[in-house]
């Protein structure tokens, strides 16, 4: 029944009041004439009737026959809405403009997503696509996707497969990169070379020919255990060299610490700046001018909406600027030295590999009076395995020379 | 009358709906809310408390409150309201 009601609304209908004596006759004649009446209510000797707009002309003769009087109470439905709209041309224009803009904007590409890029950078691929004429803001119809895919394939040797799909206003560029060469297998011929320089203290050969001995200083990249085994009067053969080469290494670092410390103190004044970020554009929501020069900034980022993997690309950024004032303080030589030591140890730990064994740490302290500073140097002696496997490049091997 | 009986028998044999074949009304009552009369011959009286509908087999009387004719078509009348009584007046004096 709801369909009928919708249809009546589209076609337009009238609410008519019929007043007279032969109301039943009126209804019967209407139904005999195939005039559909609905929602008929009788209030004393008036009849309220709903009827289709196009039936109204025919009702007059029936009313005359039955000696009833008809009054139109209300007009409902789309035809009357249109009549009203015709009077309000600007509203119509706005509506049409809205539809046109919606259509135009939805037939452009607004986002390009690159998936599957591992070694290649997404920006690089986007840049290449832009050169090929595929960028955000282009008309999505009539793009020769096959051509772009092929060109992208030809331009990048690392790519083995490309697929560009357009979904609504979004283009998805799917890339499959060629798989990188496999890691060194335990049968591939290789040598053990030095990862870093050091003094060899211990060498354990599991396979291969040791080239260096204990007490040797080695440089970075030097072969320690060779995978080429030479036999007299025969061709050399290649093995997968393996072994542990323990070496002593020294890490040096120095720093200068001023005896007078400068530090920032918050004055209590602050300013909060709100920004909105969408993709790479930032929009200031508050005036970004700062009333002070020195400051510490704290940043808070809020993503407005996040559900599973769907993330809105709009972010709200709140930046709090605290005004600061510089203050000086004499901290003394002992304190400066302590700070220097602490800082050096923290720094040097980043250089030393985790598996290294630290043998000794020696500090060298000096006071540089001319600069009001103390100088601290540190030497850390470690013992670590410096051997790394490096595959042999068989094509460049001396076997060719022997022939 | 003979023809009518023939049709009645025919509808029984072929298991056809009688209202179609015999041109008699089909009255459907849904609870005390709705009454549908198909194959009617016109409305005799309509007020909010009483409706009388003419049919081939006599006058159908409906009494109730706030009766409203939901739709009036050439062969079907649908009325809604608080139905209290429905009875048939056989015009042939039966």
PDB file of C-alpha atoms in Angstrom, chain A residues 303-312:
ATOM      1  CA  UNK A 303      42.872  11.905  14.818  1.00  0.00           C
ATOM      2  CA  UNK A 304      39.222  12.645  14.692  1.00  0.00           C
ATOM      3  CA  UNK A 305      38.040   9.243  13.756  1.00  0.00           C
ATOM      4  CA  UNK A 306      39.659   5.877  13.631  1.00  0.00           C
ATOM      5  CA  UNK A 307      37.965   2.550  13.124  1.00  0.00           C
ATOM      6  CA  UNK A 308      39.915  -0.565  12.220  1.00  0.00           C
ATOM      7  CA  UNK A 309      42.037   0.391   9.255  1.00  0.00           C
ATOM      8  CA  UNK A 310      39.904   3.238   8.137  1.00  0.00           C
ATOM      9  CA  UNK A 311      41.505   6.466   9.179  1.00  0.00           C
ATOM     10  CA  UNK A 312      40.299   9.906   8.411  1.00  0.00           C
TER      11      UNK A 312
END
